[in-house]
GROMACS .gro file of C-alpha atoms in nm:
model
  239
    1UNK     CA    1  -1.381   1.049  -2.553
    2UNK     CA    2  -1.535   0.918  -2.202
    3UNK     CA    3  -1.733   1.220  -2.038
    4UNK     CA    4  -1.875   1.156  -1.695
    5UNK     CA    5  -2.102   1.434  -1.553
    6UNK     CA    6  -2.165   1.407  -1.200
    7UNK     CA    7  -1.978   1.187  -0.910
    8UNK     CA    8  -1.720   0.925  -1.071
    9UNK     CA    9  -1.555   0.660  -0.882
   10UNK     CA   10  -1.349   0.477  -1.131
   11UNK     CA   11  -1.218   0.193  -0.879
   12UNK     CA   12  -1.033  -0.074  -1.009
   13UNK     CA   13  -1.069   0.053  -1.312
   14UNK     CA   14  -0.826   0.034  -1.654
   15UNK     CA   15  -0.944   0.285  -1.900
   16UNK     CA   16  -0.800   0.324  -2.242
   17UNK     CA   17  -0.839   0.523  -2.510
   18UNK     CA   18  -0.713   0.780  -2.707
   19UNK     CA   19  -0.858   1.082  -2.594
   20UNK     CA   20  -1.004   1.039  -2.211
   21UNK     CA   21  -1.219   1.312  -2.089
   22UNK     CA   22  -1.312   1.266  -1.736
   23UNK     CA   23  -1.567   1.521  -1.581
   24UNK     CA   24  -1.667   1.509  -1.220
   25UNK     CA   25  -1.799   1.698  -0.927
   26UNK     CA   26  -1.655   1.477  -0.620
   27UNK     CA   27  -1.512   1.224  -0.699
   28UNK     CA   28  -1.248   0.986  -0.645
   29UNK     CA   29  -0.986   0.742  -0.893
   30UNK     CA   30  -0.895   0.445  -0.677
   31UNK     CA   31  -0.916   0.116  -0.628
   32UNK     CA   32  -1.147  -0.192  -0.620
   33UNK     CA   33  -1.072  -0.440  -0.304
   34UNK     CA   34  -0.998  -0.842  -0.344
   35UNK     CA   35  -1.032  -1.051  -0.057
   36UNK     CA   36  -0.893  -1.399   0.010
   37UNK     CA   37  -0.870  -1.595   0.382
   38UNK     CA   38  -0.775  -1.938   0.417
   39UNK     CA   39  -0.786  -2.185   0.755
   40UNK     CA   40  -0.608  -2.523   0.874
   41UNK     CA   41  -0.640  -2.612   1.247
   42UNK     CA   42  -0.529  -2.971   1.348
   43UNK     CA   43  -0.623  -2.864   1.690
   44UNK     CA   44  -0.592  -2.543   1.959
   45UNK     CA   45  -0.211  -2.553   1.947
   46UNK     CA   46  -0.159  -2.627   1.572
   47UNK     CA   47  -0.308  -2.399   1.332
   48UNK     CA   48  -0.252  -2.139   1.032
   49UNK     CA   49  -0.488  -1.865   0.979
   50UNK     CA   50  -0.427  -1.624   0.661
   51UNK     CA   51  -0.584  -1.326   0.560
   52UNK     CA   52  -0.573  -1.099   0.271
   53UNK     CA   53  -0.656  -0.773   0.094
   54UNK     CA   54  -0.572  -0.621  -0.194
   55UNK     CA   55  -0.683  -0.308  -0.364
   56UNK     CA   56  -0.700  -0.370  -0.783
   57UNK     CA   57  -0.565   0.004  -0.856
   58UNK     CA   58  -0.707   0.258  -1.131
   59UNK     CA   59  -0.527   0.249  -1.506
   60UNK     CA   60  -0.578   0.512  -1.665
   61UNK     CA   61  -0.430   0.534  -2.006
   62UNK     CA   62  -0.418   0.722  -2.335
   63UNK     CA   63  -0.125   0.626  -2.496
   64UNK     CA   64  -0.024   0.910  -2.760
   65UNK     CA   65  -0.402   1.098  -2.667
   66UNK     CA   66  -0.512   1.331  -2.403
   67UNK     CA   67  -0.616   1.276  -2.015
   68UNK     CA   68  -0.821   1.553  -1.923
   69UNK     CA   69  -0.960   1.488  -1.542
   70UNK     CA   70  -1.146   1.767  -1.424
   71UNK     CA   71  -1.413   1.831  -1.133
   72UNK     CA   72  -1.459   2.022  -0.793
   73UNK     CA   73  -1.230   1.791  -0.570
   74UNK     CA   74  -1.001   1.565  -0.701
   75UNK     CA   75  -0.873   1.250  -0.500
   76UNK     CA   76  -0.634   0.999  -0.731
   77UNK     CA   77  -0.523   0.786  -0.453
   78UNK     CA   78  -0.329   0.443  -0.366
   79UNK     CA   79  -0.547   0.140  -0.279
   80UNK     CA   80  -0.375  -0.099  -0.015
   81UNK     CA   81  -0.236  -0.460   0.001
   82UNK     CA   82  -0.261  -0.567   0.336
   83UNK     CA   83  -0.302  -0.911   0.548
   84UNK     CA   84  -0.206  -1.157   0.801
   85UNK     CA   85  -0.072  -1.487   0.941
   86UNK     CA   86  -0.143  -1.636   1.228
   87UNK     CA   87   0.054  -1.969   1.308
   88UNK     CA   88   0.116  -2.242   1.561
   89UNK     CA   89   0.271  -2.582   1.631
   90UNK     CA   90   0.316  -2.782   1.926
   91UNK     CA   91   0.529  -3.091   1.946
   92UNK     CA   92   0.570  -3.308   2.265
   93UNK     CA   93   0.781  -3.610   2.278
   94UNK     CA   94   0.799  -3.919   2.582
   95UNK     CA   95   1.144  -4.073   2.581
   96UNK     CA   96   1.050  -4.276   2.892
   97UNK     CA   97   1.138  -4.133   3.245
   98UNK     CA   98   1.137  -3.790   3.068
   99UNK     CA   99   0.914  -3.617   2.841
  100UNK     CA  100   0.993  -3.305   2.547
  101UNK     CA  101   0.774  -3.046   2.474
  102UNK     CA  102   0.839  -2.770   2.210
  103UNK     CA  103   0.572  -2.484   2.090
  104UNK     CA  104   0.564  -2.210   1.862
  105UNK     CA  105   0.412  -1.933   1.793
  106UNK     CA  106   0.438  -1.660   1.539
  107UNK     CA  107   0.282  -1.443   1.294
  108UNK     CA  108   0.313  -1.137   1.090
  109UNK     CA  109   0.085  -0.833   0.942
  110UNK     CA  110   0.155  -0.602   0.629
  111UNK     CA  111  -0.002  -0.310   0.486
  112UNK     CA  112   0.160  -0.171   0.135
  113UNK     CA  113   0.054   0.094  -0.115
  114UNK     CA  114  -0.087  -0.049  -0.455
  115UNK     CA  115  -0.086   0.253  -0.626
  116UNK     CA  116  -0.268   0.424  -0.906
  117UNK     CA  117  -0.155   0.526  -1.236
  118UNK     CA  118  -0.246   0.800  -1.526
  119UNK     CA  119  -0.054   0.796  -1.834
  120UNK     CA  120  -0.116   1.006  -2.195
  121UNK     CA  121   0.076   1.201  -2.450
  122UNK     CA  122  -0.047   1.506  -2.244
  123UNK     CA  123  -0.215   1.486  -1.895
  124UNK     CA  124  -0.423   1.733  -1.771
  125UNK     CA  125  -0.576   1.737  -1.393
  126UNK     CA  126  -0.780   2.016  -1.305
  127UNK     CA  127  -0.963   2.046  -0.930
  128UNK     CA  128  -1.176   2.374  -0.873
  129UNK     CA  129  -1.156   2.346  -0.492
  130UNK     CA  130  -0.914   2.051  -0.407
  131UNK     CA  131  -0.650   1.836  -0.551
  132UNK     CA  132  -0.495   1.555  -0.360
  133UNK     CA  133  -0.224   1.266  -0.495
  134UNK     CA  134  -0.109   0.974  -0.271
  135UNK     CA  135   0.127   0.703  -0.328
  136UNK     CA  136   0.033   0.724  -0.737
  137UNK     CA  137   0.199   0.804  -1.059
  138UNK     CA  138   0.076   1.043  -1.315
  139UNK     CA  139   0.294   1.046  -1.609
  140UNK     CA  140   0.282   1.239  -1.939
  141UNK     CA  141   0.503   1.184  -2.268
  142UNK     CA  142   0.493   1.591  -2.344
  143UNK     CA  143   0.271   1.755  -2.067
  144UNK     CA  144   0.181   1.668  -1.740
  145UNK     CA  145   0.009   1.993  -1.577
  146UNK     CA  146  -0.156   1.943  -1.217
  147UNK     CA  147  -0.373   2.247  -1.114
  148UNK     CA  148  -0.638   2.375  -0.850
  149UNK     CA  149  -0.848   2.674  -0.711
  150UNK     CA  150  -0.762   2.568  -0.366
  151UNK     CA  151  -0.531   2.312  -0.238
  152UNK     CA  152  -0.283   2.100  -0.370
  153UNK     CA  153  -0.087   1.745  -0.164
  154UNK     CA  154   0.088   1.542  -0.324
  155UNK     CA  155   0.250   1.252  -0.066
  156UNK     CA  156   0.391   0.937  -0.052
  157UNK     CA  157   0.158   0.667   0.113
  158UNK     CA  158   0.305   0.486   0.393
  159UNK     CA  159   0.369   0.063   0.415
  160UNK     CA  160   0.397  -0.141   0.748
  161UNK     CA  161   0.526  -0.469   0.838
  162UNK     CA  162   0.489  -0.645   1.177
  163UNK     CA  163   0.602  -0.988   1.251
  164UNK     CA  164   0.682  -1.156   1.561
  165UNK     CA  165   0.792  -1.540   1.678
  166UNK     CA  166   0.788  -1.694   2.018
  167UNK     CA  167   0.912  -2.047   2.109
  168UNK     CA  168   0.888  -2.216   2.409
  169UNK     CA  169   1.055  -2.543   2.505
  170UNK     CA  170   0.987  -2.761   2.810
  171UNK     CA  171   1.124  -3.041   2.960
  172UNK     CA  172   1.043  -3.273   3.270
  173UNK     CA  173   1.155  -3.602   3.458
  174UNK     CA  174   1.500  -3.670   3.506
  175UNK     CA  175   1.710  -3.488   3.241
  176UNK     CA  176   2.118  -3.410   3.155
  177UNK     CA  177   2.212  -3.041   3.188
  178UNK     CA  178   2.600  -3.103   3.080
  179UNK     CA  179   2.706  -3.043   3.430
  180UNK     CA  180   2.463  -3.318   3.644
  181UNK     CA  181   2.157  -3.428   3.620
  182UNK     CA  182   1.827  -3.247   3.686
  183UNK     CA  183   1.480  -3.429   3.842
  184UNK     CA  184   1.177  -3.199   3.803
  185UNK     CA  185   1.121  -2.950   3.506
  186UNK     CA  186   1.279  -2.691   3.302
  187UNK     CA  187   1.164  -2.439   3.051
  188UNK     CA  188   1.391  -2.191   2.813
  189UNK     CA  189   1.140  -1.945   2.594
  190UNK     CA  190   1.248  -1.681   2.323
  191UNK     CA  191   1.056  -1.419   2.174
  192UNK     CA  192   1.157  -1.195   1.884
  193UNK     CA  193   0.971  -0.919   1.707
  194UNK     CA  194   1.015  -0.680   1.452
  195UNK     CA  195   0.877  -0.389   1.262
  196UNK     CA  196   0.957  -0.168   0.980
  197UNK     CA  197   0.786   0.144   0.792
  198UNK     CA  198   0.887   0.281   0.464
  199UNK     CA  199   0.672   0.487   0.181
  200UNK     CA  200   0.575   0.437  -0.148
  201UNK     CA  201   0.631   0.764  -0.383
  202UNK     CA  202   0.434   0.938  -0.580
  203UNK     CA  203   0.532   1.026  -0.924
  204UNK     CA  204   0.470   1.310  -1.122
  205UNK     CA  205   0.698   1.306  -1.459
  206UNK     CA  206   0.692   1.409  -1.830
  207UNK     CA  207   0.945   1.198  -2.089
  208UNK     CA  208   0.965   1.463  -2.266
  209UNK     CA  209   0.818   1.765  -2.172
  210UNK     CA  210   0.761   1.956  -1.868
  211UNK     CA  211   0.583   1.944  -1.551
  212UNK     CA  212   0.403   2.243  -1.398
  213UNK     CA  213   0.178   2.222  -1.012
  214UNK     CA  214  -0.023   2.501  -0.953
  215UNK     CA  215  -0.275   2.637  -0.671
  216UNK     CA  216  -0.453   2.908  -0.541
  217UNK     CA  217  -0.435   2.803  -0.167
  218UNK     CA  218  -0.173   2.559   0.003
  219UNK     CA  219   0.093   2.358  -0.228
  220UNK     CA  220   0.237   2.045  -0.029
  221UNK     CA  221   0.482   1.867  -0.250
  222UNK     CA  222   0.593   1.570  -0.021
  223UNK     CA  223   0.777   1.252  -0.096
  224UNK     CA  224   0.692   1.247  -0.449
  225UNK     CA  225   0.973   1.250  -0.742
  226UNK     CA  226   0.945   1.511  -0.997
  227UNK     CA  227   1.122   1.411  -1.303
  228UNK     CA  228   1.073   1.564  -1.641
  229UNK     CA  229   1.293   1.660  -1.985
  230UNK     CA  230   1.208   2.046  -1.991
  231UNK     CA  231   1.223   2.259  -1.635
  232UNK     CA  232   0.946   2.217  -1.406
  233UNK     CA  233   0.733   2.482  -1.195
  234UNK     CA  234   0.616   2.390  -0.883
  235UNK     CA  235   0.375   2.765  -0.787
  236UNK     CA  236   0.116   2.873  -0.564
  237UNK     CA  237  -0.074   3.121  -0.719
  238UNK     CA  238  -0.238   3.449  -0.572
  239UNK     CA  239  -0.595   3.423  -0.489
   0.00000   0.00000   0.00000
């Protein structure tokens, strides 16, 4: 049994056992960051620039034990996996009395839920004030109960992606245009962009057993999936 008086952060963490007994005051199960950025510039119009982040999440397991979590407020929450890339290439060409010129420019940004994840025979969550779940799975084979004195959220956690690509071409001298020919310059650009937002669910389940939320002040249940053998409660409990 693991028994942790006081503040816990359990970041990054994978914990097994068979009986887990987690004890806190404030405290928080989430994740433990890895960074990673890599360059290559040939010059001010040809470069690559890439940036990322990822958040190692909590794993929390029991297999056929116990996970008892239990403190004042409770925060099991989904790390992130997020970057970026930067890019650009410019290409110019002289075919004699006329010259080419093509650049582009593009790039893209993410941000996606890595979540957490709690696992046991039964699993037990307890918050005396405050219980909040985002974007992570708690999962039980015969009892998953989630409970509070105060509030209870359980949400999804929201992912982003952003890209966009712009091209630009240019030519100058004496050039074709299909119907004559053209002395001087010409340029034809396109730019495109695009974005998207979706969620990543939480999960609160049982195999084969039964599920019950309860709290004392507000219940949000809120893109999560419930799923469990034996009916479910989902209550909010008098004060």
């Amino acid at each position: 049994m693991h028994k942790f008086p006081g503040d816990l952060n359990t970041s990054g963490s994978q914990i097994s056992a068979k009986q887990i007994h987690l004890n806190l005051q404030n405290g928080t199960i989430g994740t433990l960051t890895e960074q990673k950025h890599e360059t290559g510039i040939s010059d001010a119009r040809n470069y690559r620039i890439e940036h990322s982040k990822t958040d190692v999440g909590s794993q929390i397991n029991s297999g056929r034990g116990t996970v008892g979590i239990a403190g004042q407020n409770v925060r099991i929450t989904e790390g992130r996996r997020s970057g970026s890339v930067d890019a650009a290439v410019y290409n110019k060409s002289n075919l004699g009395i006329s010259s080419h010129s093509v650049s582009m420019h593009g790039g893209e940004s993410y941000d996606q839920a890595q979540g957490s994840s709690i696992t046991g025979s039964r699993v037990v969550v307890q918050a005396q004030k405050n219980l909040d779940v985002r974007g992570s799975n708690i999962v039980s084979d015969n009892q998953t109960f989630l409970g509070a004195g105060g509030a209870v959220s359980i949400t999804a956690a929201q992912n982003t992606h952003n890209s966009h690509r712009q091209q630009r071409e240019t030519g100058s001298g004496i050039m074709g245009t299909g119907g004559g020919i053209l002395i001087g310059s010409q340029t034809e650009g396109e730019l495109n962009r695009q974005s998207s937002t979706g969620h990543t669910l939480s999960t609160i389940g049982s195999t084969h057993g039964r599920v019950d939320i309860q709290g004392k002040g507000n219940v949000l249940v809120s893109g999560t999936e419930i799923a469990a053998k034996d009916l479910s409660s989902i209550t909010q409990t008098a004060t």
